[in-house]
Coordinates of C-alpha atoms and ligand atoms in Angstrom, one line a residue:
Chain V
M1 CA 23.2 -39.0 -36.3
A2 CA 20.9 -36.4 -37.4
L3 CA 17.3 -36.1 -37.9
P4 CA 16.1 -37.7 -41.1
Q5 CA 15.7 -35.0 -43.9
K6 CA 11.9 -35.8 -44.2
L7 CA 11.5 -34.9 -40.8
V8 CA 13.7 -31.7 -41.0
S9 CA 11.4 -30.3 -43.8
E10 CA 8.3 -31.1 -41.8
F11 CA 9.5 -29.3 -39.0
D12 CA 10.7 -26.2 -41.1
Q13 CA 7.1 -25.9 -42.1
L14 CA 5.9 -26.5 -38.6
V15 CA 7.8 -23.8 -37.0
K16 CA 6.3 -21.3 -39.1
K17 CA 3.2 -21.6 -37.5
Y18 CA 4.5 -19.9 -34.4
P19 CA 6.2 -16.6 -33.7
D20 CA 8.6 -18.6 -31.7
R21 CA 10.5 -21.6 -33.0
K22 CA 10.6 -23.4 -29.6
S23 CA 6.7 -23.7 -29.8
G24 CA 7.3 -26.5 -32.5
L25 CA 9.1 -28.7 -29.9
I26 CA 6.1 -30.8 -28.5
P27 CA 4.7 -31.4 -31.8
A28 CA 8.2 -32.4 -33.1
L29 CA 8.7 -34.9 -30.3
H30 CA 5.4 -36.3 -31.4
R31 CA 6.8 -36.9 -34.8
C32 CA 10.1 -38.4 -33.7
Q33 CA 8.3 -40.8 -31.6
E34 CA 5.9 -41.9 -34.3
E35 CA 8.6 -42.1 -37.0
L36 CA 12.0 -43.1 -35.0
G37 CA 11.1 -46.2 -32.8
G38 CA 8.4 -45.5 -30.7
W39 CA 10.1 -43.8 -27.9
I40 CA 12.2 -40.5 -27.1
S41 CA 15.7 -41.8 -27.3
P42 CA 18.8 -39.8 -25.9
Q43 CA 19.9 -39.5 -29.6
I44 CA 16.6 -38.0 -30.6
M45 CA 16.7 -35.5 -27.8
E46 CA 20.1 -34.4 -29.0
D47 CA 19.1 -34.2 -32.4
L48 CA 16.0 -32.0 -31.6
A49 CA 18.0 -29.7 -29.3
A50 CA 20.5 -29.1 -32.2
Y51 CA 17.3 -28.5 -34.4
F52 CA 15.7 -26.0 -32.1
G53 CA 19.0 -24.4 -30.7
L54 CA 18.3 -25.8 -27.1
E55 CA 20.4 -27.8 -24.8
P56 CA 19.6 -31.6 -24.7
V57 CA 18.6 -31.3 -21.1
E58 CA 16.0 -28.6 -21.8
V59 CA 14.4 -31.1 -24.3
Y60 CA 14.4 -34.0 -21.6
G61 CA 12.9 -31.5 -19.2
V62 CA 10.0 -31.0 -21.5
A63 CA 9.6 -34.7 -22.9
S64 CA 9.7 -36.2 -19.4
F65 CA 6.8 -34.0 -18.2
Y66 CA 4.5 -35.1 -20.6
P67 CA 2.8 -38.7 -20.1
M68 CA 2.5 -39.4 -23.9
F69 CA 6.3 -39.3 -24.4
R70 CA 7.9 -42.7 -23.6
M71 CA 11.4 -42.3 -22.1
R72 CA 12.5 -45.9 -22.6
P73 CA 11.9 -48.4 -25.5
V74 CA 8.5 -49.9 -26.0
G75 CA 6.9 -53.0 -27.6
K76 CA 5.9 -53.1 -31.1
H77 CA 2.2 -52.4 -30.0
F78 CA 1.4 -50.0 -27.4
V79 CA -1.8 -50.3 -25.5
S80 CA -3.0 -47.7 -23.3
V81 CA -5.9 -48.7 -20.8
C82 CA -8.0 -46.1 -19.2
H83 CA -8.1 -46.6 -15.3
N84 CA -9.9 -43.5 -14.3
I85 CA -13.2 -43.2 -12.7
S86 CA -15.8 -43.5 -15.5
C87 CA -13.9 -46.4 -16.9
E88 CA -13.3 -47.9 -13.5
L89 CA -17.0 -47.8 -12.8
R90 CA -17.7 -49.8 -16.0
G91 CA -15.0 -52.7 -15.7
A92 CA -11.6 -51.1 -16.4
T93 CA -9.8 -53.4 -13.8
E94 CA -11.3 -56.6 -15.4
I95 CA -10.3 -55.1 -19.0
L96 CA -6.7 -54.4 -17.8
E97 CA -6.3 -57.8 -16.3
H98 CA -7.8 -59.3 -19.6
V99 CA -5.3 -57.1 -21.9
C100 CA -2.5 -58.2 -19.6
K101 CA -3.6 -61.9 -20.0
V102 CA -3.9 -61.5 -23.6
T103 CA -0.8 -59.8 -24.3
G104 CA 1.5 -61.5 -21.6
A105 CA 2.6 -57.9 -20.5
K106 CA 2.4 -56.6 -17.1
P107 CA 0.9 -53.0 -16.5
Y108 CA 3.9 -50.6 -17.3
G109 CA 5.8 -53.3 -18.8
T110 CA 6.5 -55.1 -22.4
S111 CA 5.7 -58.8 -23.2
A112 CA 8.7 -61.1 -23.4
D113 CA 8.1 -61.5 -27.1
G114 CA 8.4 -57.4 -27.5
Q115 CA 5.1 -57.4 -29.1
F116 CA 3.1 -55.4 -26.6
T117 CA 3.6 -52.8 -23.9
V118 CA 0.7 -52.3 -21.6
W119 CA 0.3 -48.9 -19.8
P120 CA -2.7 -47.9 -17.6
V121 CA -3.5 -44.1 -18.4
E122 CA -5.6 -41.5 -16.9
C123 CA -9.0 -40.2 -18.4
Q124 CA -8.9 -40.2 -22.3
G125 CA -12.2 -38.4 -23.0
A126 CA -14.0 -41.4 -24.0
C127 CA -15.9 -41.8 -20.5
A128 CA -19.4 -42.2 -22.0
N129 CA -18.1 -45.2 -23.9
A130 CA -16.2 -46.7 -21.0
P131 CA -14.3 -48.9 -20.6
M132 CA -11.7 -47.9 -23.4
I133 CA -8.3 -48.7 -24.6
D134 CA -6.2 -47.1 -27.2
V135 CA -3.9 -49.4 -29.3
D136 CA -1.5 -47.6 -31.4
G137 CA -3.1 -44.3 -31.3
V138 CA -6.5 -45.6 -32.1
Y139 CA -9.5 -45.6 -29.7
H140 CA -11.5 -48.8 -29.0
E141 CA -14.6 -48.0 -26.8
D142 CA -17.3 -49.9 -25.1
L143 CA -14.9 -52.9 -24.3
T144 CA -15.8 -56.4 -23.7
N145 CA -13.2 -59.2 -23.2
A146 CA -14.4 -60.5 -26.4
K147 CA -13.6 -57.4 -28.3
V148 CA -10.2 -57.3 -26.8
D149 CA -9.4 -60.8 -27.7
A150 CA -10.5 -60.1 -31.3
L151 CA -8.6 -56.7 -31.5
L152 CA -5.3 -57.9 -29.8
G153 CA -5.4 -61.5 -31.0
G154 CA -5.4 -60.1 -34.4
L155 CA -2.4 -58.1 -33.8
K156 CA -0.3 -61.0 -32.5
K157 CA 2.2 -62.0 -35.2
Chain H
M1 CA -39.2 -33.8 -19.9
K2 CA -40.9 -31.0 -22.1
P3 CA -39.5 -30.8 -25.7
F4 CA -36.9 -28.1 -26.2
P5 CA -35.0 -26.4 -29.2
T6 CA -31.5 -27.9 -29.9
W7 CA -28.8 -26.4 -32.2
L8 CA -25.4 -27.7 -30.7
L9 CA -25.6 -31.3 -32.1
D10 CA -28.0 -30.9 -34.7
R11 CA -25.8 -31.1 -37.5
T12 CA -23.8 -34.1 -36.3
K13 CA -26.8 -36.0 -37.5
N14 CA -26.0 -35.0 -41.3
K15 CA -24.2 -37.2 -43.4
D16 CA -20.5 -36.2 -43.6
S17 CA -21.2 -33.7 -41.2
H18 CA -17.5 -32.8 -40.8
T19 CA -16.9 -31.8 -44.4
L20 CA -17.2 -28.0 -45.6
A21 CA -19.9 -29.3 -48.2
A22 CA -22.1 -30.5 -45.4
Y23 CA -21.5 -27.5 -43.2
E24 CA -22.3 -25.0 -46.0
K25 CA -25.4 -26.9 -46.9
A26 CA -26.4 -26.5 -43.2
G27 CA -26.0 -22.8 -43.5
G28 CA -22.3 -22.7 -42.3
Y29 CA -20.2 -19.6 -42.5
Q30 CA -23.2 -17.4 -42.6
A31 CA -22.5 -16.2 -39.3
L32 CA -18.9 -15.2 -40.3
A33 CA -20.3 -13.5 -43.6
T34 CA -22.7 -11.4 -41.4
V35 CA -20.2 -10.2 -39.1
L36 CA -17.9 -9.3 -41.9
K37 CA -20.0 -7.8 -44.6
K38 CA -23.2 -6.5 -42.5
P39 CA -20.7 -5.3 -41.0
M40 CA -20.5 -5.6 -37.5
S41 CA -17.8 -4.0 -35.5
P42 CA -15.7 -5.9 -33.1
A43 CA -17.5 -4.1 -30.2
D44 CA -20.9 -5.1 -31.7
V45 CA -19.8 -8.8 -31.5
I46 CA -18.6 -8.4 -27.9
Q47 CA -21.8 -6.5 -27.1
E48 CA -23.9 -9.6 -28.6
M49 CA -21.8 -11.9 -26.6
K50 CA -22.6 -10.1 -23.4
V51 CA -26.3 -9.7 -24.1
S52 CA -26.4 -13.6 -24.7
E53 CA -25.2 -14.2 -21.2
L54 CA -23.1 -17.1 -22.4
R55 CA -20.7 -18.5 -19.9
G56 CA -17.6 -20.5 -20.6
R57 CA -18.1 -24.3 -20.9
G58 CA -14.4 -25.3 -19.8
G59 CA -15.5 -25.7 -16.2
A60 CA -15.2 -22.1 -14.6
G61 CA -18.3 -20.7 -16.2
F62 CA -17.0 -17.2 -16.7
P63 CA -19.1 -15.1 -18.7
S64 CA -17.5 -15.0 -22.1
G65 CA -18.5 -11.4 -23.3
M66 CA -16.9 -10.1 -20.5
K67 CA -13.8 -12.2 -20.9
W68 CA -13.4 -10.9 -24.4
S69 CA -14.0 -7.4 -23.2
F70 CA -10.7 -7.5 -21.0
M71 CA -8.6 -7.6 -24.2
P72 CA -6.7 -4.3 -24.4
D73 CA -7.9 -1.7 -26.7
P74 CA -5.8 -1.9 -29.9
A75 CA -5.2 1.8 -30.2
K76 CA -3.4 1.9 -26.8
D77 CA -2.0 -1.5 -27.1
P78 CA -0.8 -2.3 -30.6
R79 CA 1.0 -5.7 -29.7
P80 CA -0.1 -8.9 -31.8
R81 CA -3.0 -10.8 -29.9
Y82 CA -4.0 -14.4 -29.9
L83 CA -6.9 -16.7 -29.3
A84 CA -6.3 -20.0 -27.7
I85 CA -8.8 -22.6 -27.9
N86 CA -8.8 -25.1 -25.0
A87 CA -9.2 -28.6 -26.4
D88 CA -7.3 -30.3 -24.0
E89 CA -10.4 -32.0 -22.4
S90 CA -9.0 -34.1 -19.6
E91 CA -11.3 -33.6 -16.8
P92 CA -12.5 -37.0 -15.9
G93 CA -15.8 -38.0 -17.1
T94 CA -15.6 -35.1 -19.7
C95 CA -15.9 -36.1 -23.4
K96 CA -18.0 -33.4 -25.1
D97 CA -15.7 -31.3 -27.0
R98 CA -14.4 -34.4 -28.7
V99 CA -17.8 -34.9 -30.3
L100 CA -17.7 -31.2 -31.6
M101 CA -14.3 -31.5 -33.1
E102 CA -14.8 -34.9 -34.7
Q103 CA -18.3 -34.4 -36.0
D104 CA -18.6 -30.6 -36.8
P105 CA -15.0 -29.3 -36.8
H106 CA -16.2 -26.3 -39.2
G107 CA -18.5 -25.1 -36.4
L108 CA -15.3 -24.6 -34.1
I109 CA -13.4 -23.0 -37.0
E110 CA -16.1 -20.5 -37.8
G111 CA -16.5 -19.8 -34.2
A112 CA -12.8 -19.2 -33.9
L113 CA -12.8 -16.6 -36.8
I114 CA -15.7 -14.5 -35.4
A115 CA -13.9 -14.7 -31.8
C116 CA -10.6 -13.6 -33.4
Y117 CA -12.3 -10.7 -35.1
A118 CA -14.1 -9.6 -32.1
I119 CA -10.9 -9.7 -30.1
R120 CA -8.8 -8.5 -33.0
A121 CA -6.6 -11.4 -32.9
Q122 CA -4.3 -12.2 -35.8
A123 CA -4.4 -16.1 -35.2
A124 CA -6.3 -18.5 -33.2
Y125 CA -4.4 -21.8 -31.8
I126 CA -6.3 -24.8 -31.0
Y127 CA -4.5 -26.8 -28.4
V128 CA -5.8 -30.4 -28.7
R129 CA -4.7 -33.1 -26.2
G130 CA -2.5 -35.5 -28.1
E131 CA -4.7 -38.6 -27.8
Y132 CA -7.6 -37.0 -29.6
R133 CA -5.8 -37.8 -33.2
K134 CA -9.3 -38.0 -34.9
S135 CA -10.2 -34.5 -33.5
Y136 CA -6.9 -33.1 -34.6
D137 CA -7.1 -34.8 -38.1
R138 CA -10.7 -33.6 -38.6
C139 CA -10.1 -30.0 -37.5
Q140 CA -6.9 -29.8 -39.7
A141 CA -8.8 -30.9 -42.7
A142 CA -11.6 -28.5 -42.0
I143 CA -8.9 -25.7 -41.6
D144 CA -7.5 -26.6 -45.1
E145 CA -10.8 -26.9 -46.8
A146 CA -11.7 -23.3 -45.2
R147 CA -8.5 -22.1 -46.3
K148 CA -9.2 -23.1 -50.1
K149 CA -12.3 -21.4 -49.9
G150 CA -10.7 -18.0 -48.6
L151 CA -12.5 -18.3 -45.2
V152 CA -8.8 -18.6 -43.3
G153 CA -5.8 -16.8 -44.0
K154 CA -5.4 -13.5 -45.7
N155 CA -8.4 -11.2 -46.5
V156 CA -11.2 -13.4 -45.3
L157 CA -14.2 -13.4 -47.7
G158 CA -12.3 -10.6 -49.7
T159 CA -12.5 -8.1 -46.6
D160 CA -9.4 -6.7 -45.0
F161 CA -9.8 -9.2 -42.0
S162 CA -7.1 -11.6 -41.9
C163 CA -6.8 -14.7 -39.6
E164 CA -4.9 -17.9 -39.3
V165 CA -6.3 -21.0 -37.4
H166 CA -3.4 -23.5 -36.2
M167 CA -3.9 -26.8 -34.7
H168 CA -1.5 -27.6 -32.0
K169 CA -0.9 -31.0 -30.3
G170 CA -0.4 -31.4 -26.5
A171 CA 1.0 -34.6 -25.0
G172 CA -1.3 -35.9 -22.3
A173 CA -1.0 -33.8 -19.3
Y174 CA -4.1 -32.6 -17.4
I175 CA -2.6 -29.4 -16.1
C176 CA -2.3 -28.3 -19.7
G177 CA -6.0 -27.7 -19.6
E178 CA -5.5 -25.0 -17.1
E179 CA -5.1 -21.8 -19.1
T180 CA -1.7 -20.7 -18.0
G181 CA -0.4 -24.2 -18.2
L182 CA -1.8 -24.4 -21.7
M183 CA 0.1 -21.3 -22.8
E184 CA 3.3 -22.6 -21.3
S185 CA 3.1 -25.9 -23.1
L186 CA 2.0 -24.2 -26.2
E187 CA 5.3 -22.2 -26.0
G188 CA 7.0 -25.6 -25.9
K189 CA 7.8 -26.0 -22.3
R190 CA 6.7 -28.1 -19.4
G191 CA 3.0 -27.2 -18.5
H192 CA 3.6 -25.2 -15.4
P193 CA 0.8 -22.7 -14.7
R194 CA 2.0 -19.2 -14.1
P195 CA 1.0 -16.9 -11.1
K196 CA -1.9 -14.5 -11.9
P197 CA -1.7 -11.7 -12.5
P198 CA -0.7 -10.6 -14.9
F199 CA -3.8 -12.2 -16.7
P200 CA -3.7 -13.7 -19.9
A201 CA -5.6 -10.7 -21.6
M202 CA -2.4 -8.5 -20.7
F203 CA 0.3 -11.3 -20.6
G204 CA -0.6 -14.4 -22.6
L205 CA 0.9 -16.6 -25.4
W206 CA 4.4 -15.3 -25.9
G207 CA 3.8 -12.4 -23.7
Q208 CA 0.9 -10.9 -25.7
P209 CA -2.6 -10.5 -25.1
T210 CA -4.5 -13.6 -25.1
T211 CA -8.0 -15.0 -24.6
V212 CA -8.4 -18.5 -23.8
N213 CA -11.8 -20.3 -24.4
N214 CA -13.2 -23.7 -24.3
V215 CA -14.3 -25.6 -27.5
E216 CA -17.7 -25.5 -26.6
T217 CA -17.8 -22.0 -25.6
I218 CA -16.5 -20.9 -29.0
F219 CA -18.8 -23.4 -30.9
N220 CA -21.6 -21.3 -29.6
V221 CA -20.5 -18.1 -31.0
P222 CA -21.9 -18.5 -34.6
F223 CA -25.3 -19.3 -33.4
I224 CA -25.3 -16.4 -31.1
V225 CA -24.3 -14.0 -33.9
T226 CA -26.9 -15.4 -36.6
R227 CA -29.8 -15.8 -34.0
G228 CA -28.9 -12.7 -31.7
G229 CA -27.8 -12.6 -28.1
A230 CA -31.4 -11.9 -26.9
W231 CA -32.4 -15.1 -28.4
H232 CA -29.7 -17.0 -26.3
A233 CA -30.6 -15.1 -23.2
S234 CA -34.2 -16.4 -23.5
I235 CA -33.3 -20.0 -23.0
G236 CA -32.2 -21.3 -19.7
T237 CA -32.4 -20.2 -16.1
K238 CA -31.3 -17.1 -14.3
G239 CA -27.5 -16.9 -14.7
S240 CA -27.2 -20.0 -16.9
K241 CA -28.4 -19.4 -20.6
G242 CA -28.7 -21.5 -23.6
N243 CA -28.0 -25.2 -24.1
F244 CA -25.2 -27.2 -22.7
L245 CA -23.5 -30.5 -23.5
C246 CA -24.0 -33.1 -20.9
G247 CA -21.7 -36.0 -20.9
I248 CA -23.2 -38.7 -18.5
S249 CA -21.0 -41.7 -17.7
G250 CA -20.9 -44.3 -15.0
H251 CA -23.5 -46.5 -13.9
V252 CA -26.5 -45.6 -16.2
N253 CA -27.9 -47.6 -19.0
R254 CA -27.3 -45.2 -21.6
P255 CA -24.0 -43.2 -21.1
G256 CA -23.5 -40.5 -23.8
V257 CA -23.1 -36.9 -24.7
Y258 CA -26.4 -35.1 -24.8
E259 CA -27.6 -31.6 -25.5
L260 CA -29.7 -30.0 -23.0
P261 CA -31.2 -26.7 -21.8
F262 CA -30.3 -25.5 -18.4
G263 CA -33.1 -26.1 -16.1
V264 CA -33.5 -29.8 -16.3
T265 CA -33.2 -31.8 -13.4
A266 CA -30.3 -34.3 -12.8
R267 CA -33.1 -36.8 -12.4
E268 CA -34.7 -36.1 -15.7
I269 CA -31.3 -36.6 -17.3
V270 CA -30.4 -39.9 -15.6
D271 CA -34.1 -41.4 -15.8
E272 CA -35.1 -40.1 -19.2
V273 CA -32.2 -39.2 -21.4
A274 CA -29.6 -41.9 -19.9
G275 CA -32.4 -44.6 -19.5
G276 CA -31.9 -44.9 -15.5
V277 CA -29.3 -46.3 -13.4
W278 CA -28.1 -49.7 -14.4
K279 CA -29.1 -53.4 -13.2
N280 CA -32.2 -51.7 -11.4
R281 CA -29.9 -50.2 -8.7
K282 CA -30.1 -47.0 -7.1
C283 CA -27.9 -44.0 -7.5
K284 CA -25.6 -43.5 -4.3
A285 CA -23.8 -40.6 -5.3
W286 CA -22.9 -38.5 -8.5
F287 CA -20.6 -35.7 -9.7
P288 CA -22.5 -33.0 -11.7
G289 CA -19.4 -31.8 -13.7
G290 CA -16.3 -33.9 -13.7
S291 CA -14.3 -35.3 -10.6
S292 CA -13.1 -31.7 -9.6
C293 CA -16.4 -30.6 -8.0
S294 CA -18.3 -32.0 -4.8
L295 CA -20.2 -35.3 -4.7
V296 CA -23.9 -34.9 -4.5
K297 CA -25.9 -37.6 -2.7
G298 CA -28.2 -39.8 -4.9
E299 CA -31.4 -38.7 -3.0
D300 CA -30.5 -35.1 -4.4
L301 CA -31.0 -35.9 -8.0
D302 CA -34.0 -33.4 -8.2
V303 CA -31.7 -30.4 -8.3
V304 CA -31.8 -28.6 -11.5
L305 CA -28.4 -28.5 -13.6
D306 CA -27.3 -24.8 -13.7
H307 CA -24.6 -22.9 -12.2
D308 CA -26.6 -21.5 -9.1
S309 CA -28.9 -24.5 -8.1
L310 CA -26.1 -26.8 -7.6
K311 CA -24.4 -24.6 -5.0
T312 CA -27.4 -25.2 -2.8
K313 CA -26.0 -28.8 -2.9
G314 CA -22.8 -27.7 -2.1
S315 CA -21.4 -28.5 -5.5
S316 CA -20.8 -26.8 -9.1
L317 CA -21.7 -27.5 -12.7
G318 CA -17.9 -27.8 -13.7
T319 CA -17.9 -29.3 -17.3
A320 CA -21.5 -30.8 -16.8
A321 CA -20.0 -34.3 -17.0
M322 CA -22.3 -36.3 -14.8
I323 CA -20.8 -39.3 -13.5
I324 CA -23.3 -41.6 -11.7
I325 CA -22.3 -44.0 -8.9
D326 CA -24.6 -46.9 -7.8
D327 CA -25.3 -48.3 -4.5
H328 CA -23.0 -51.2 -5.0
T329 CA -20.0 -49.1 -5.0
S330 CA -17.6 -48.0 -2.3
I331 CA -16.9 -44.5 -2.1
A332 CA -13.4 -45.2 -0.6
R333 CA -12.5 -46.9 -3.9
V334 CA -14.2 -44.1 -6.0
M335 CA -11.9 -41.7 -4.1
E336 CA -8.8 -43.7 -4.2
I337 CA -9.1 -43.4 -8.0
I338 CA -9.8 -39.7 -8.0
A339 CA -7.1 -38.8 -5.5
R340 CA -4.4 -41.0 -7.4
F341 CA -5.5 -39.0 -10.7
Y342 CA -4.7 -35.6 -9.0
D343 CA -1.4 -36.9 -7.3
H344 CA -0.4 -38.1 -10.9
E345 CA -1.2 -34.7 -12.5
S346 CA -0.1 -32.2 -10.0
C347 CA 3.0 -30.2 -11.6
G348 CA 4.8 -29.9 -8.3
Q349 CA 5.3 -26.2 -8.3
C350 CA 3.4 -25.5 -5.1
S351 CA 4.1 -27.7 -1.9
Q352 CA 0.4 -27.7 -0.8
C353 CA -0.6 -29.3 -3.8
R354 CA 2.5 -31.5 -4.4
E355 CA 2.4 -33.0 -1.0
G356 CA -1.6 -32.8 -0.4
T357 CA -2.4 -34.6 -3.5
Q358 CA 0.2 -37.3 -2.5
W359 CA -1.1 -37.5 1.0
L360 CA -4.7 -37.7 -0.4
A361 CA -3.9 -40.6 -2.6
Q362 CA -1.9 -42.6 0.1
I363 CA -4.7 -42.2 2.6
F364 CA -7.6 -43.0 0.6
H365 CA -5.7 -45.9 -1.0
R366 CA -4.8 -47.4 2.6
I367 CA -8.5 -46.9 3.6
A368 CA -9.8 -48.5 0.4
T369 CA -7.5 -51.7 0.9
G370 CA -8.2 -52.3 4.6
H371 CA -5.2 -50.4 6.1
G372 CA -6.7 -47.4 7.1
L373 CA -5.5 -45.9 10.6
P374 CA -7.6 -44.4 13.4
G375 CA -7.8 -40.8 12.6
D376 CA -7.4 -41.0 9.0
V377 CA -10.8 -39.5 8.0
D378 CA -10.1 -36.6 10.3
A379 CA -6.5 -36.3 8.5
L380 CA -8.1 -36.3 5.1
D381 CA -10.3 -33.4 6.2
A382 CA -7.6 -31.4 7.5
L383 CA -5.2 -31.9 4.7
A384 CA -8.0 -31.1 2.1
K385 CA -8.5 -28.0 4.0
G386 CA -5.0 -27.1 4.1
M387 CA -4.9 -27.3 0.1
A388 CA -7.7 -25.0 -0.9
P389 CA -9.2 -22.5 -1.6
G390 CA -6.8 -20.3 -3.5
K391 CA -3.9 -21.2 -1.8
T392 CA -1.8 -22.3 -4.8
I393 CA -0.6 -21.1 -8.1
C394 CA -3.7 -22.8 -9.9
A395 CA -7.0 -24.6 -9.1
L396 CA -5.6 -28.1 -9.3
S397 CA -5.1 -28.1 -5.5
D398 CA -8.6 -27.1 -5.5
A399 CA -9.9 -29.4 -7.7
A400 CA -8.1 -32.3 -5.6
A401 CA -9.5 -31.1 -2.3
I402 CA -13.0 -30.2 -3.1
P403 CA -14.0 -34.0 -4.1
A404 CA -12.0 -35.1 -0.8
L405 CA -13.9 -32.8 1.4
S406 CA -17.3 -33.7 0.0
A407 CA -16.6 -37.4 0.4
V408 CA -15.6 -36.8 4.1
R409 CA -18.8 -34.5 4.6
L410 CA -21.3 -36.9 2.9
F411 CA -19.9 -40.4 3.6
R412 CA -17.9 -40.0 6.7
D413 CA -19.6 -43.1 8.4
E414 CA -18.8 -45.3 5.4
L415 CA -15.0 -44.3 5.4
E416 CA -14.7 -44.8 9.3
E417 CA -16.4 -48.0 8.9
C418 CA -13.6 -49.1 6.4
V419 CA -11.1 -48.0 8.9
R420 CA -12.8 -50.1 11.8
Q421 CA -13.3 -53.1 10.2
K422 CA -9.9 -53.1 8.4
Q423 CA -11.6 -53.9 5.3
D424 CA -14.0 -52.0 2.9
P425 CA -17.5 -53.1 4.1
I426 CA -18.8 -52.9 0.6
P427 CA -16.6 -55.6 -1.3
Y428 CA -15.6 -54.6 -5.0
Q429 CA -18.0 -56.1 -7.5
R430 CA -16.3 -57.6 -10.6
V431 CA -17.6 -56.0 -13.8
E432 CA -17.6 -59.0 -16.3
Y433 CA -18.1 -57.9 -19.9
A434 CA -17.4 -61.0 -21.7
G435 CA -20.4 -61.3 -24.2
A436 CA -22.2 -58.3 -22.7
H437 CA -23.5 -55.3 -25.0
Ligands
FMN501 C1 -6.4 -28.1 -13.6 C2 -7.3 -27.6 -14.5 C3 -7.6 -28.2 -15.6 C4 -8.5 -27.5 -16.8 N1 -8.8 -28.3 -17.8 C5 -9.3 -27.8 -18.7 C6 -9.7 -28.4 -20.0 O1 -9.2 -29.4 -20.3 N2 -10.5 -27.6 -21.0 C7 -11.1 -26.6 -20.7 O2 -11.6 -26.0 -21.7 N3 -10.8 -25.8 -19.6 C8 -10.1 -26.6 -18.7 N4 -9.8 -25.7 -17.5 C9 -10.4 -24.5 -17.3 C10 -9.4 -23.4 -17.9 O3 -8.5 -22.8 -17.1 C11 -10.3 -22.1 -18.5 O4 -11.0 -21.6 -17.4 C12 -11.0 -22.4 -19.6 O5 -10.4 -23.1 -20.7 C13 -11.6 -21.1 -20.0 O6 -12.6 -21.2 -21.0 P1 -14.2 -21.0 -20.9 O7 -14.2 -19.7 -20.3 O8 -14.6 -20.9 -22.3 O9 -14.9 -21.8 -20.1 C14 -9.1 -26.3 -16.4 C15 -8.7 -25.7 -15.3 C16 -7.9 -26.3 -14.2 C17 -7.6 -25.5 -12.9
SF4_502 S1 -1.7 -26.0 -7.8 FE1 -0.7 -28.0 -8.2 S2 -0.9 -28.1 -10.4 FE2 -1.3 -26.0 -10.0 S3 0.5 -25.1 -10.2 FE3 0.5 -25.4 -7.9 S4 1.5 -27.6 -8.1 FE4 1.2 -27.0 -10.1
FES503 S1 -12.5 -42.2 -17.5 FE1 -11.7 -43.6 -19.1 S2 -12.0 -42.2 -20.8 FE2 -12.7 -40.8 -19.3

């Protein structure tokens, strides 16, 4: 399989930003994860390696270094729960428990229905509005259990 | 607290503050015009920066004008050169750059253009942590608007100065906030910090001369150009000039990001700006600037917030992200979380850091969960002393060791008590939020 033409054209523009093509690799990994199933599959790594003129293992080496890249399949919705200090001081433990209860997923796991993956993460830069979670790339801050209910309840099929 | 002049967050109060129209209405891009048309030479701009005594807002507080002057003379070294703007913002407690990028991105772009002019860089790369989507989108939109107006790209404002500004997305690794880790990451590699020397001014992005500055640092530049370095140097305390963005989080009534002048005391910030410690409790301990600096005791809130004063309390200003901890909170638990963070983020190149962060995390975890062993507190102290200062490629090892050492220094009795009782003497208090706020 090869990368969809749409992404190839995007990447052709992307690499022009840099004096060295390879600098486009991390932004390209982001786009693949967004467009091609929510995780970095071995196929994506092969395709990106071909595009950037690298070995697949080099792409793996880079992708696996960065916490935002998911190296295995995930649920339809990805919920990151900050559990660093400012959030913990304001109830991140309870928010994580509640998120798990509402979604049916365990931390670092996916719910049986495949709807949600729950991932504890380090500080997300929303400390003054703690506790916070990120759902599918959007921040939700100053959380309460009721807000979590409304937010995640609405996403359930 | 006495009234004081503000400028950093003023425009964020305007309607649609992130747009070019709003920015221009507020006098935006006048500083760039002043530089290019007055005209000021690159050396003039650097001189103004030196006079301003602005110090970097990324955590280390390095004098910005001096940093810019480290860039080699283009007559002797004609290589292409770059500005890298550090928007990785992942120091726990720190959430200030995000406010600037989301609410006032043109201020950053204008600062970037002036900085590039001063250091004769042909392009600026803004390295934004991947999670900051809104920051990325707002800055990208600002660049696009500025380009249409001839402010970014070839022949800026019709002069012979050309400059590109590019957004670049990181992918959530704290170590990519360290300046050489950032450069490796921008080059499409793992974010492994580089040994220094060579320093970025000689061997930076793609091996070329590079200056790395924090978002808030660059954001200050247009104000300094417009109002003059002397104006900036007239505000603040000795060695710490201007206003700074203070993020205050944790156990206060009104957490937030506030603009304050150097010279206010921590107590003024907690009590007057942030509405006091929550639930009518007392402050037990606090971090002045992110989790990488030493804890300070609650009774020492009268210290002035600036680079020098915090040293008298054994700590440092860091990113000016105050984290307030109330007297119902266990230090063992706080340190368990913080030590886990550094363990998670160590890149693993240096053994002191790779092993040290792991052990700190394990020992704090077992103390906090009632499984501490006799001698553990001494072990923490010895371990942390073996990790810092300056024993490793980058300062992450120090950043992990410093708070650990401060916890042992200030709260040894409490930690020892956890070990002796085989449980934390301060039971965890659930924070229930259902229906709160
Ligand atoms: C582990 C580590 C993480 C860092 N993270 C950041 C960061 O997220 N943002 C930042 O501006 N500086 C960060 N720094 C500091 C940078 O290395 C560098 O000093 C700074 O970006 C320089 O900009 P300034 O002179 O404008 O402050 C970090 C340093 C270390 C050691
Ligand atoms: S000190 Fe730690 S984070 Fe820094 S280079 Fe060494 S192992 Fe990596
Ligand atoms: S600690 Fe949770 S966002 Fe910073």
